[in-house]
Amino acid sequence: MLTACTKDCPDSCSLIITKNHKNIKVMGNPEHPITKGFTCAKIKKHINRLKSPSRILSPMLKSGKTFKKISWDKALDICSEKISTALKDDPRKMLHIQDHGARGVTKKVTDNFFTSLGCTKTHGSLCDTTGIQACIDDFGALDHNNITDILNSTYIVNFGKDFSSSSIHLSQIIRKAREKNIHVTSIWPGGGDYDKYADKLIRINPGTDRFLGIAIIKCLLENNNLDQSYIDRCTGKDKYFDLVNQSSVTFLSEQCGVSVENIKFLAGIYAKDKVSTILGWGIQRHLTGMETVRHINALSWLSGNVGYTGAGVYFSISSIRNLEFDWIGYKPCHSLLLPVLADEIEQCHPKIKTVWINCSNVVNQAPDSKRLFKTLKNIEFTIVVDAFMTDTAATADLILPCALMWEEDDVMGSCMHDYLQYAKKVFTPPKGCRSDFSIAKELNQRLNTPFSFPKREECFRLSFPELDGGVSFDTFQEKGFVFAGKKEIAFGNGTEHESGLFSLVNTLTSEPEKNPIFPIRLLSLINKDYNHSQIMPEEQTDLPVITINPASLHIKKIDFNKKTFLVSSLGQLEVKTKFDKNLHPDIIIYRKGDWMRYKGGINALIEARLTDSGTGAAYYAQQVRLEN
Ligand SMILES: Nc1nc2c(c(=O)[nH]1)N[C@H]1C(S)=C(S)[C@@H](COP(=O)(O)OP(=O)(O)OC[C@H]3O[C@@H](n4cnc5c(=O)[nH]c(N)nc54)[C@H](O)[C@@H]3O)O[C@H]1N2
Ligand SMILES: Nc1nc2c(c(=O)[nH]1)N[C@H]1C(S)=C(S)[C@@H](COP(=O)(O)OP(=O)(O)OC[C@H]3O[C@@H](n4cnc5c(=O)[nH]c(N)nc54)[C@H](O)[C@@H]3O)O[C@H]1N2
Ligand SMILES: [Mo]
């Protein structure tokens, strides 16, 4: 059966599921030009997730220290009573949190239902808003060339994208590019599978790519290799070139830890090649994440490597840009900043009394998990819609068990390519589990609000765009995917600012002083095998693992035969240690996603701090040490 993946991942694959007796097989759809017939590790694991013995199969109401099963009727009565009380009093006393546990049109409609109630929502994100803001400031919009246009470049420069971990379909494009003799240089702090997808690796001090960006510009300028036609189409030139002139290449090289030789090498590429510049999302999870993305955008623009085939910067695109949502309407609402949620809830006026959380394991995935856990626990009534007893579900007064991917129909786009996918329901949800959409719909009936819930298929039809060639919704549904892109090349006629000009960044923030108490930078990165925290409890039997360079001076006194603890200003976690001599000696890598309930949960050690965009979480600014 044809379906698709709705997980929070740029690849947004079209899939084929076959059932042969008890044997279920998931394959990538060979017809889909990006999926190309193969899938990733996390998709294969999803089948087990659907059948997991840990899955919650009935609504559960908190009773003393445990939960007791209750009927859906009773559960929905409680929800409507709690919510209508809050709404009558002041709708802002109810908080709705929804992230991207699963994506799609029905999730967006569900989200909008809560907005329509006038309740408090969240803004900012745990993911990508820092980089998005940088791109909007520079280019006036978030956009990039069609992803396969990378194959028309003559060189690829990759700032911190671990292709095979976060996007194996992009790694396939990179592999194809290398077969065409397009070379790749990756700039990274060490670790991961970068060596498999690069001709040259350049190790950088974590969080310092902004210095590298401006150092390359300095070399280009000295050799008269900037593109005058691009310089002419910029705003903010005086301040930017002041920054360029202020520091020497030697100083900038020291700041980022990249040799002058390698800086000149990169300048040579930007001078002579048609460059595709790829920006991983890790670079924007440092305190100066926005500035970093802006400096790399400036490098691409000023060297003339944006706006035509083979040349462009790739951060991301909006996954809903090819869907129509005008029919949904938009209502401004009171909202709290997600990356610093505990603070925001505690300081909120009016005081939050009821919370509804769906598609999010916010306690586990947002920073300062222990504090957020307590904050949510202290709220009068918390409702969590999830399929598992996550760190977030454990704060609930009422848990509603949800249907998961492939147990409901949905339609979704991608934040990397311009295809829409139809995710067809393949399995009946277990008795007792319901989709977010149907839960919200029933709640709406009980609350008797003016919000009108179209039928599921009606939502899809209303969101389906008018396409060149007139492909109908029915054809799309039958084929499982459709191309909905509007143009191949981004910024071909200048930027999307009204002036058409590129806006140059005007700051270069210094690095903070070294921290003698916590000398190691903690990079808490995604896990190849799972989407974020979507790991089943039965798989979480071992201690969390960290990776460090065996030559790091910071571990000289550690006896790895004894218990080892990762320590930050917020607490400690017992860990197992692996070694990787390619890692920057001042970093530790932790593959995030395991839960506090099972001796994991790295966000309990990470302080809630905002990046320079004011909307993103600066996870990778966290300093730590190891102890016995
Ligand atoms: N398997 C799997 N795939 C996923 C996800 C998942 O959970 N699991 N999640 C999806 C989602 S929502 C997202 S947002 C993406 C995230 O995808 P990515 O952005 O590709 O991955 P991250 O691991 O978050 O980013 C960290 C990368 O940035 C690099 N890095 C960190 N700091 C620096 C720095 O200062 N400079 C440079 N040059 N590099 C640096 C690290 O080496 C690391 O490889 O992945 C998506 N794909
Ligand atoms: N330390 C650190 N933390 C990070 C990051 C990092 O790099 N470092 N990266 C961040 C990034 S990029 C992201 S995108 C966020 C992700 O943060 P979250 O979106 O909170 O991530 P998930 O762990 O995928 O949690 C989603 C939850 O939704 C549930 N779920 C799945 N499908 C459905 C459904 O259909 N309905 C309902 N109601 N629930 C469903 C899952 O069981 C799961 O518990 O985390 C961020 N957290
Ligand atoms: Mo993300």
XYZ file of C-alpha atoms and ligand atoms in Angstrom:
723
model
C 0.000 0.000 0.000
C 1.221 3.501 -0.872
C 1.679 5.848 2.072
C 4.239 8.379 3.355
C 6.272 9.388 6.370
C 4.938 12.197 8.567
C 7.879 12.295 10.959
C 9.723 15.543 11.611
C 12.419 15.050 8.985
C 13.363 16.977 5.836
C 13.178 13.903 3.581
C 9.354 13.460 3.813
C 9.408 10.124 2.027
C 6.809 8.411 -0.080
C 6.604 4.802 1.138
C 5.252 1.406 0.198
C 4.099 -0.941 2.965
C 3.522 -4.599 2.189
C 1.901 -7.101 4.518
C 2.566 -10.784 4.088
C 0.922 -12.714 6.938
C 2.569 -11.219 10.018
C 5.536 -9.931 8.073
C 5.302 -6.184 7.438
C 7.807 -4.538 5.124
C 8.371 -0.830 4.542
C 10.095 0.308 1.366
C 10.854 3.689 -0.116
C 8.750 4.447 -3.185
C 11.087 3.982 -6.180
C 8.967 6.400 -8.266
C 9.463 9.328 -5.889
C 12.391 11.401 -7.210
C 13.795 12.130 -3.735
C 12.843 8.946 -1.847
C 14.264 6.839 -4.682
C 13.230 3.486 -3.275
C 15.028 3.479 0.058
C 14.257 4.400 3.678
C 16.101 5.251 6.873
C 16.620 3.357 10.121
C 13.961 5.275 12.056
C 11.213 4.265 9.625
C 11.988 0.581 10.037
C 11.703 1.037 13.799
C 8.280 2.643 13.527
C 6.572 -0.708 12.887
C 7.835 -1.950 16.271
C 6.647 1.286 17.851
C 3.105 0.654 16.649
C 3.137 -2.781 18.270
C 5.150 -1.841 21.347
C 4.003 -3.428 24.622
C 4.634 -0.029 26.260
C 1.986 1.701 24.182
C -0.799 3.393 26.152
C -4.140 1.956 25.085
C -6.682 3.735 27.241
C -7.193 7.235 28.680
C -5.536 7.415 32.082
C -6.444 9.702 34.965
C -3.977 10.528 37.712
C -4.996 8.888 40.943
C -2.659 9.467 43.863
C 0.816 8.461 42.705
C -0.384 6.300 39.807
C -2.829 6.452 36.912
C -6.122 4.618 36.531
C -7.774 3.704 33.250
C -10.974 5.575 32.396
C -13.331 5.553 29.402
C -13.030 8.031 26.519
C -16.437 9.451 27.422
C -15.333 10.216 30.943
C -11.968 11.557 29.732
C -13.569 13.929 27.247
C -16.104 15.074 29.860
C -13.239 15.979 32.176
C -11.393 17.784 29.371
C -14.420 19.808 28.360
C -15.212 20.708 31.949
C -11.632 21.856 32.689
C -11.325 23.737 29.421
C -14.727 25.421 29.524
C -14.022 26.622 33.065
C -10.730 28.142 31.884
C -12.366 29.645 28.782
C -15.179 31.280 30.782
C -12.715 32.728 33.251
C -9.974 33.890 30.849
C -9.009 31.742 27.820
C -5.368 32.769 28.250
C -5.286 30.650 31.434
C -5.155 27.629 29.179
C -1.851 26.844 27.435
C -1.629 24.730 24.273
C 1.725 23.193 23.306
C 2.062 21.339 20.021
C 5.304 20.395 18.282
C 6.034 18.048 15.390
C 5.720 14.517 16.814
C 3.841 13.946 13.560
C 3.292 16.471 10.774
C 0.488 17.053 8.321
C -2.598 19.024 7.395
C -4.767 17.547 10.168
C -2.135 18.468 12.755
C -2.240 22.043 11.521
C -6.059 22.070 11.758
C -5.885 20.653 15.292
C -3.383 23.337 16.248
C -5.636 25.995 14.803
C -8.634 24.716 16.731
C -6.796 25.512 19.971
C -5.747 28.919 18.640
C -9.401 29.646 17.883
C -10.242 29.115 21.552
C -8.109 32.168 22.375
C -5.826 30.187 24.633
C -2.136 30.878 25.209
C 0.213 29.244 22.681
C 3.986 29.044 22.223
C 6.311 30.827 19.810
C 9.964 30.465 18.896
C 11.054 26.862 18.461
C 13.317 24.094 19.662
C 14.452 23.556 16.104
C 15.209 26.066 13.402
C 13.823 29.562 14.035
C 17.280 31.057 14.611
C 18.474 30.128 11.130
C 15.134 30.995 9.551
C 15.285 34.475 11.050
C 18.839 34.879 9.723
C 17.724 33.942 6.183
C 14.715 36.248 6.350
C 16.884 39.137 7.546
C 19.397 38.561 4.731
C 17.248 37.483 1.785
C 13.823 38.753 2.843
C 12.466 35.180 2.735
C 13.292 31.571 3.513
C 14.052 29.844 0.227
C 16.622 27.784 -1.618
C 17.097 26.322 -5.084
C 15.416 23.059 -5.898
C 17.434 20.588 -3.799
C 18.647 18.599 -6.825
C 20.166 21.768 -8.298
C 23.117 20.945 -6.012
C 24.066 18.567 -8.825
C 24.639 21.552 -11.134
C 27.300 23.119 -8.936
C 31.028 22.580 -9.362
C 31.766 22.494 -5.609
C 29.841 21.847 -2.370
C 30.806 23.477 0.909
C 29.032 21.977 3.910
C 28.853 23.812 7.221
C 27.890 21.161 9.780
C 25.353 18.881 8.088
C 25.867 15.241 9.001
C 24.083 14.004 5.855
C 23.667 10.362 6.684
C 22.409 11.052 10.231
C 19.779 13.658 9.565
C 18.828 13.258 5.904
C 19.877 10.102 4.073
C 18.127 11.258 0.916
C 20.269 14.378 0.855
C 23.290 12.144 1.410
C 22.232 10.251 -1.727
C 22.282 13.526 -3.688
C 25.743 14.273 -2.293
C 26.936 10.813 -3.282
C 25.646 11.377 -6.807
C 27.373 14.772 -6.920
C 30.678 13.179 -5.993
C 30.201 10.583 -8.719
C 29.936 13.565 -11.089
C 33.292 14.768 -9.737
C 31.760 17.636 -7.751
C 33.990 17.851 -4.695
C 32.761 18.392 -1.134
C 34.474 20.123 1.770
C 32.789 19.774 5.164
C 33.439 22.056 8.096
C 32.627 20.380 11.383
C 33.718 20.012 15.005
C 34.462 16.294 14.554
C 32.447 13.089 14.906
C 29.616 11.538 12.891
C 29.811 10.153 9.378
C 31.211 13.238 7.674
C 34.232 11.392 6.280
C 31.984 9.216 4.095
C 30.580 12.231 2.256
C 33.491 14.623 1.884
C 36.708 14.986 -0.090
C 38.128 17.292 2.531
C 37.279 17.837 6.190
C 38.117 21.001 8.090
C 37.748 20.884 11.854
C 36.471 24.037 13.516
C 36.123 25.264 17.103
C 32.463 24.764 18.050
C 30.257 27.812 17.538
C 32.827 29.885 15.633
C 31.898 29.586 11.943
C 31.153 33.318 11.844
C 34.889 34.035 12.128
C 35.616 31.619 9.309
C 32.973 33.285 7.106
C 34.491 36.710 7.505
C 38.065 35.385 7.185
C 37.224 33.874 3.781
C 35.690 37.195 2.717
C 38.874 38.969 3.772
C 40.981 36.709 1.541
C 38.565 37.156 -1.362
C 38.678 40.919 -0.907
C 42.476 40.996 -0.777
C 42.682 39.086 -4.056
C 39.958 41.139 -5.686
C 37.738 38.100 -5.930
C 34.449 39.455 -4.580
C 31.714 39.880 -7.158
C 31.102 43.594 -7.723
C 27.623 43.056 -9.164
C 26.654 41.372 -5.874
C 28.406 44.011 -3.710
C 26.363 46.621 -5.545
C 23.161 44.837 -4.520
C 23.626 44.965 -0.728
C 22.530 47.107 2.156
C 24.684 47.624 5.264
C 27.998 47.648 3.344
C 29.774 50.237 5.511
C 29.280 48.426 8.791
C 29.967 44.993 7.296
C 33.222 46.023 5.603
C 34.281 47.788 8.804
C 34.014 44.379 10.472
C 36.011 42.805 7.651
C 38.733 45.419 7.987
C 38.866 45.313 11.794
C 40.482 41.878 12.254
C 43.419 40.145 10.642
C 43.118 36.732 8.997
C 45.550 35.411 11.631
C 43.266 36.598 14.458
C 40.166 35.153 12.776
C 42.011 31.882 12.169
C 42.853 31.665 15.879
C 39.240 32.352 16.836
C 37.807 29.550 14.719
C 40.728 27.149 14.900
C 40.916 26.813 11.092
C 44.424 27.266 9.639
C 45.195 30.229 7.372
C 46.032 27.667 4.685
C 42.531 26.181 4.882
C 40.936 29.632 4.919
C 42.808 30.406 1.674
C 41.770 27.053 0.260
C 38.096 27.851 0.899
C 38.544 31.362 -0.534
C 39.942 29.738 -3.679
C 36.778 27.654 -4.025
C 34.409 30.577 -3.502
C 36.459 32.596 -6.037
C 36.516 30.135 -8.885
C 33.721 27.581 -8.451
C 29.939 27.537 -8.726
C 29.314 26.729 -5.076
C 26.362 25.128 -3.315
C 26.674 26.057 0.366
C 24.851 23.729 2.751
C 24.008 24.894 6.260
C 23.366 22.229 8.894
C 20.967 23.242 11.637
C 23.552 22.586 14.340
C 25.426 25.818 13.592
C 22.402 27.866 14.688
C 22.078 26.123 18.090
C 24.931 28.185 19.561
C 24.456 31.537 21.304
C 25.455 33.434 18.157
C 23.621 31.056 15.813
C 21.868 33.781 13.885
C 25.027 35.790 13.350
C 26.798 32.645 12.127
C 24.158 31.838 9.523
C 24.167 35.471 8.404
C 27.958 35.499 7.955
C 27.829 32.373 5.791
C 24.939 33.809 3.763
C 27.023 36.979 3.272
C 29.982 34.898 2.089
C 27.826 33.105 -0.492
C 26.241 36.325 -1.705
C 29.369 38.509 -1.929
C 31.301 35.800 -3.738
C 28.498 35.668 -6.310
C 27.309 32.209 -5.345
C 23.549 32.749 -5.050
C 20.687 33.075 -7.500
C 21.480 30.886 -10.513
C 21.684 27.227 -11.291
C 24.507 25.500 -9.429
C 24.916 28.316 -6.902
C 22.860 28.759 -3.754
C 22.682 28.518 0.009
C 20.637 25.675 1.473
C 19.262 26.133 4.992
C 15.660 24.969 4.606
C 12.281 25.867 3.134
C 8.922 25.983 4.866
C 7.266 22.562 4.806
C 3.857 24.148 4.316
C 4.780 26.514 1.516
C 3.181 24.336 -1.152
C -0.082 23.880 0.750
C -2.981 26.349 0.977
C -3.933 27.406 4.483
C -5.801 30.656 3.827
C -9.047 28.815 4.554
C -7.866 28.100 8.095
C -7.666 31.770 9.082
C -5.131 33.146 11.504
C -5.835 34.643 14.867
C -3.099 36.401 16.856
C -2.830 35.021 20.363
C -1.094 35.405 23.668
C 2.017 33.234 23.560
C 5.044 32.047 25.538
C 8.599 31.511 24.311
C 9.100 27.768 23.927
C 12.873 27.481 24.539
C 12.545 29.100 27.978
C 9.144 27.670 28.798
C 9.482 27.059 32.545
C 10.384 30.705 33.136
C 7.641 31.857 30.831
C 4.963 29.775 32.564
C 6.087 30.854 36.004
C 6.016 34.533 35.057
C 2.852 34.365 32.973
C -0.094 36.684 33.645
C -2.759 35.487 33.893
C -1.536 32.366 35.663
C -1.760 29.204 33.546
C -4.251 26.754 35.046
C -4.767 24.158 32.320
C -2.312 22.779 29.753
C -2.954 20.668 26.644
C 0.120 19.063 25.067
C 0.092 17.023 21.884
C 2.779 15.884 19.401
C 5.494 17.011 21.788
C 7.780 15.545 24.416
C 8.590 19.038 25.575
C 9.929 18.066 29.012
C 12.505 15.827 27.387
C 13.344 17.949 24.343
C 13.321 21.491 25.712
C 16.248 22.649 27.851
C 16.260 22.463 31.655
C 14.016 19.403 31.708
C 13.866 18.925 35.465
C 12.625 22.423 36.069
C 10.071 22.175 33.268
C 8.888 18.854 34.685
C 8.235 20.523 38.050
C 6.604 23.563 36.482
C 4.153 21.436 34.505
C 3.470 19.237 37.527
C 2.534 22.327 39.536
C -0.122 23.378 37.054
C -3.673 22.709 38.173
C -4.565 20.369 35.308
C -2.304 19.024 32.552
C -3.568 16.937 29.634
C -1.041 15.092 27.461
C -1.929 13.345 24.218
C 0.748 10.749 23.435
C 1.176 7.033 22.811
C 3.817 6.469 25.487
C 4.532 7.363 29.101
C 7.182 9.932 28.150
C 8.859 12.403 30.514
C 6.115 14.832 29.463
C 3.234 12.356 29.882
C 4.539 11.693 33.394
C 3.574 15.273 34.351
C -0.048 14.761 33.263
C -3.240 14.626 35.264
C -4.898 13.045 32.263
C -3.276 11.129 29.395
C -5.113 10.588 26.120
C -3.617 7.808 23.954
C -3.124 8.832 20.325
C -3.088 7.063 16.994
C 0.351 7.178 15.356
C 1.735 7.557 11.845
C 0.124 5.102 9.346
C -2.931 4.831 11.624
C -4.585 7.913 10.095
C -4.584 9.713 6.744
C -2.649 12.930 6.323
C -1.029 15.152 3.713
C 2.345 16.779 4.115
C 5.104 18.747 2.421
C 8.821 18.836 3.161
C 11.298 21.387 4.445
C 13.850 20.242 1.863
C 11.999 19.426 -1.387
C 8.868 20.634 -3.148
C 6.839 17.414 -3.305
C 3.603 16.813 -1.401
C 3.027 13.326 -0.008
C -0.179 11.481 0.829
C 0.254 9.499 4.043
C -2.438 6.871 3.839
C -3.834 5.011 6.821
C -2.430 1.476 6.610
C -3.258 0.093 10.049
C -6.306 0.438 12.275
C -5.251 2.175 15.493
C -5.428 -0.075 18.559
C -8.845 0.015 20.204
C -8.661 2.866 22.680
C -6.334 5.114 20.630
C -7.622 8.124 18.699
C -6.090 10.660 16.343
C -5.431 14.239 17.479
C -7.878 15.359 14.831
C -10.754 13.221 16.087
C -10.024 14.068 19.724
C -10.077 17.795 18.953
C -13.242 17.377 16.912
C -15.072 15.645 19.753
C -13.835 18.189 22.237
C -15.118 20.934 19.970
C -18.549 19.336 19.930
C -18.672 19.200 23.694
C -17.441 22.778 24.057
C -19.927 23.903 21.442
C -17.563 26.540 20.016
C -18.104 28.328 16.704
C -15.026 26.582 15.220
C -16.075 24.502 12.247
C -14.257 21.230 11.729
C -14.316 20.138 8.106
C -14.158 16.402 7.443
C -10.612 15.033 7.168
C -10.715 14.670 3.384
C -12.263 18.106 3.031
C -9.239 19.538 4.895
C -6.928 17.853 2.397
C -8.875 19.145 -0.584
C -9.011 22.679 0.795
C -5.237 22.639 1.391
C -4.344 21.161 -1.980
C -2.869 23.827 -4.279
C -3.687 24.561 -7.885
C -0.862 22.936 -9.786
C 0.769 23.570 -13.141
C -0.466 20.873 -15.464
C -3.717 20.724 -13.489
C -2.920 17.598 -11.443
C -6.034 16.912 -9.368
C -6.258 15.939 -5.729
C -7.587 12.506 -6.761
C -4.582 11.847 -8.990
C -2.287 12.954 -6.154
C -4.038 10.615 -3.725
C -3.686 7.724 -6.167
C -0.035 8.378 -6.986
C 0.984 9.150 -3.395
C 2.966 12.283 -4.219
C 3.061 15.271 -6.549
C 5.553 18.021 -7.423
C 4.163 21.350 -6.214
C 7.200 23.641 -6.541
C 6.802 27.011 -8.174
C 10.365 27.858 -9.179
C 13.710 26.083 -9.521
C 16.052 28.862 -8.452
C 15.800 31.089 -5.379
C 16.668 34.790 -5.525
C 17.369 34.705 -9.268
C 15.917 38.189 -9.617
C 17.430 39.585 -6.434
C 16.299 39.007 -2.887
C 12.742 39.103 -1.581
C 13.333 42.358 0.303
C 11.284 45.117 -1.265
C 14.491 46.697 -2.563
C 15.664 43.378 -4.017
C 18.921 43.925 -2.113
C 20.782 41.560 0.193
C 21.081 42.764 3.772
C 24.567 42.379 5.283
C 25.085 41.402 8.914
C 26.598 44.169 11.057
C 27.946 42.338 14.119
C 30.787 39.955 14.912
C 30.419 38.888 18.521
C 33.530 37.848 20.434
C 33.812 34.381 21.908
C 33.135 34.125 25.666
C 36.059 33.625 28.063
C 37.127 30.012 28.581
C 35.249 28.324 31.426
C 37.757 26.643 33.779
C 35.088 24.827 35.826
C 33.184 23.401 32.887
C 35.804 23.384 30.099
C 34.065 21.084 27.582
C 31.362 22.078 25.081
C 28.434 19.650 25.013
C 26.992 18.930 21.569
C 23.714 17.068 22.098
C 23.012 15.873 18.551
C 20.261 13.869 16.885
C 20.333 10.100 16.866
C 20.499 8.315 13.513
C 18.141 5.540 14.608
C 15.324 7.619 16.102
C 13.360 10.787 15.665
C 14.298 12.849 18.696
C 12.890 11.139 21.816
C 10.771 8.595 19.948
C 12.599 5.657 21.502
C 10.596 2.849 23.044
C 11.061 2.264 26.777
C 12.035 -1.376 26.118
C 15.042 -0.119 24.120
C 16.322 2.088 26.928
C 18.165 -0.418 29.045
C 21.744 0.869 28.836
C 23.429 3.943 30.239
C 23.689 6.922 27.875
C 26.866 7.071 25.806
C 29.117 10.078 25.241
C 32.008 10.391 22.795
C 35.207 12.305 23.482
C 38.684 12.595 21.993
C 40.995 10.252 23.962
C 43.718 12.928 23.786
C 41.520 15.600 25.368
C 43.350 17.325 28.206
C 40.096 17.537 30.136
C 39.943 13.807 30.904
C 43.484 13.232 32.149
C 42.305 12.528 35.683
C 39.306 10.376 34.775
C 39.464 6.657 35.483
C 37.149 5.124 32.910
C 37.052 1.847 34.827
C 35.084 3.667 37.491
C 31.608 5.186 37.261
C 31.781 8.298 35.063
C 29.474 11.298 35.298
C 28.725 14.080 32.868
C 28.319 17.219 34.960
C 26.931 20.681 34.197
C 25.815 23.604 36.332
C 22.368 21.935 36.465
C 23.281 18.434 37.597
C 24.902 15.171 36.565
C 24.227 12.041 34.550
C 26.051 8.720 34.701
C 27.430 7.861 31.252
C 29.453 5.310 29.326
C 32.328 6.688 27.293
C 33.422 6.038 23.721
C 36.477 7.565 22.113
C 36.975 9.204 18.742
C 40.315 10.750 17.904
C 38.785 12.942 15.193
C 36.725 14.951 17.684
C 37.656 18.464 18.646
C 39.424 18.029 22.016
C 37.102 20.518 23.733
C 33.785 18.818 22.886
C 31.649 15.919 24.020
C 28.996 14.425 21.747
C 25.804 12.996 23.256
C 23.188 11.474 20.930
C 20.049 12.883 22.465
C 16.581 11.344 22.816
C 16.706 8.961 25.794
C 14.391 9.767 28.693
C 14.965 10.967 32.248
C 12.691 8.129 33.390
C 15.294 5.657 32.079
C 18.468 7.347 33.330
C 18.867 9.495 30.225
C 17.528 12.910 29.287
C 20.431 15.188 28.384
C 18.274 18.308 28.490
C 18.237 18.038 32.287
C 21.864 19.235 32.056
C 21.270 21.994 29.508
C 20.442 25.526 30.626
C 17.472 27.266 29.020
C 19.129 30.038 27.027
C 18.070 31.854 23.888
C 20.180 32.302 20.781
C 20.815 35.780 19.370
C 17.594 35.600 17.320
C 15.713 35.667 20.616
C 13.552 32.742 19.504
C 15.729 29.620 19.397
C 17.298 27.320 21.998
C 21.088 27.620 22.408
C 21.518 23.929 23.267
C 25.122 23.759 22.033
C 26.318 26.599 24.261
C 26.285 24.221 27.231
C 29.594 23.730 29.040
C 30.245 20.505 30.990
C 32.977 18.376 32.563
C 33.503 14.678 33.290
C 33.916 13.325 36.819
C 34.315 9.988 38.522
N 17.622 10.229 12.289
C 17.098 11.426 12.536
N 17.001 12.329 11.533
C 16.490 13.550 11.780
C 15.987 13.901 13.057
C 16.107 12.928 14.093
O 15.715 13.164 15.250
N 16.663 11.720 13.789
N 15.472 15.130 13.286
C 15.144 15.992 12.154
C 15.114 17.388 12.612
S 13.696 17.968 13.347
C 16.149 18.210 12.462
S 16.029 19.827 13.010
C 17.349 17.804 11.722
C 18.629 18.208 12.414
O 19.623 17.903 11.521
P 21.071 18.492 11.510
O 21.032 19.931 11.602
O 21.809 17.918 10.376
O 21.601 17.743 12.762
P 21.990 18.074 14.190
O 22.545 16.814 14.692
O 20.924 18.705 14.963
O 23.097 19.190 13.928
C 24.220 19.047 14.433
C 25.362 18.969 13.420
O 25.976 20.230 13.464
C 27.362 20.074 13.637
N 27.822 21.221 14.428
C 27.543 21.526 15.714
N 28.128 22.680 16.065
C 28.791 23.128 14.968
C 29.571 24.278 14.701
O 29.790 25.134 15.537
N 30.054 24.410 13.437
C 29.858 23.476 12.456
N 30.356 23.705 11.247
N 29.133 22.374 12.703
C 28.600 22.207 13.923
C 27.555 18.760 14.350
O 28.761 18.171 13.960
C 26.345 17.940 13.911
O 26.661 16.999 12.931
O 17.379 16.408 11.531
C 16.168 15.843 11.057
N 16.430 14.464 10.786
N 19.604 18.905 23.603
C 18.954 19.041 22.448
N 17.603 19.077 22.440
C 16.953 19.224 21.271
C 17.644 19.337 20.045
C 19.069 19.294 20.080
O 19.738 19.370 19.037
N 19.675 19.150 21.312
N 16.942 19.446 18.872
C 15.608 19.958 18.895
C 14.829 19.728 17.672
S 15.640 19.971 16.186
C 13.520 19.429 17.688
S 12.643 19.460 16.199
C 12.817 19.141 18.947
C 11.815 17.996 18.848
O 11.017 17.968 19.972
P 9.659 17.116 19.998
O 8.815 17.470 18.832
O 9.090 17.218 21.352
O 10.250 15.683 19.714
P 9.843 14.185 19.851
O 10.789 13.553 20.778
O 9.770 13.642 18.475
O 8.424 14.180 20.578
C 7.245 14.071 19.928
C 6.257 13.303 20.791
O 5.048 13.235 20.033
C 4.526 11.909 20.123
N 3.733 11.674 18.901
C 4.088 11.096 17.748
N 3.052 11.117 16.872
C 2.023 11.716 17.491
C 0.686 12.053 17.118
O 0.245 11.805 15.994
N -0.070 12.684 18.059
C 0.390 12.980 19.299
N -0.411 13.613 20.135
N 1.637 12.671 19.686
C 2.441 12.070 18.792
C 5.728 11.019 20.254
O 5.367 9.789 20.857
C 6.680 11.885 21.086
O 6.558 11.615 22.440
O 13.765 18.784 19.940
C 14.785 19.682 20.145
N 15.580 19.249 21.277
Mo 14.168 19.960 14.400
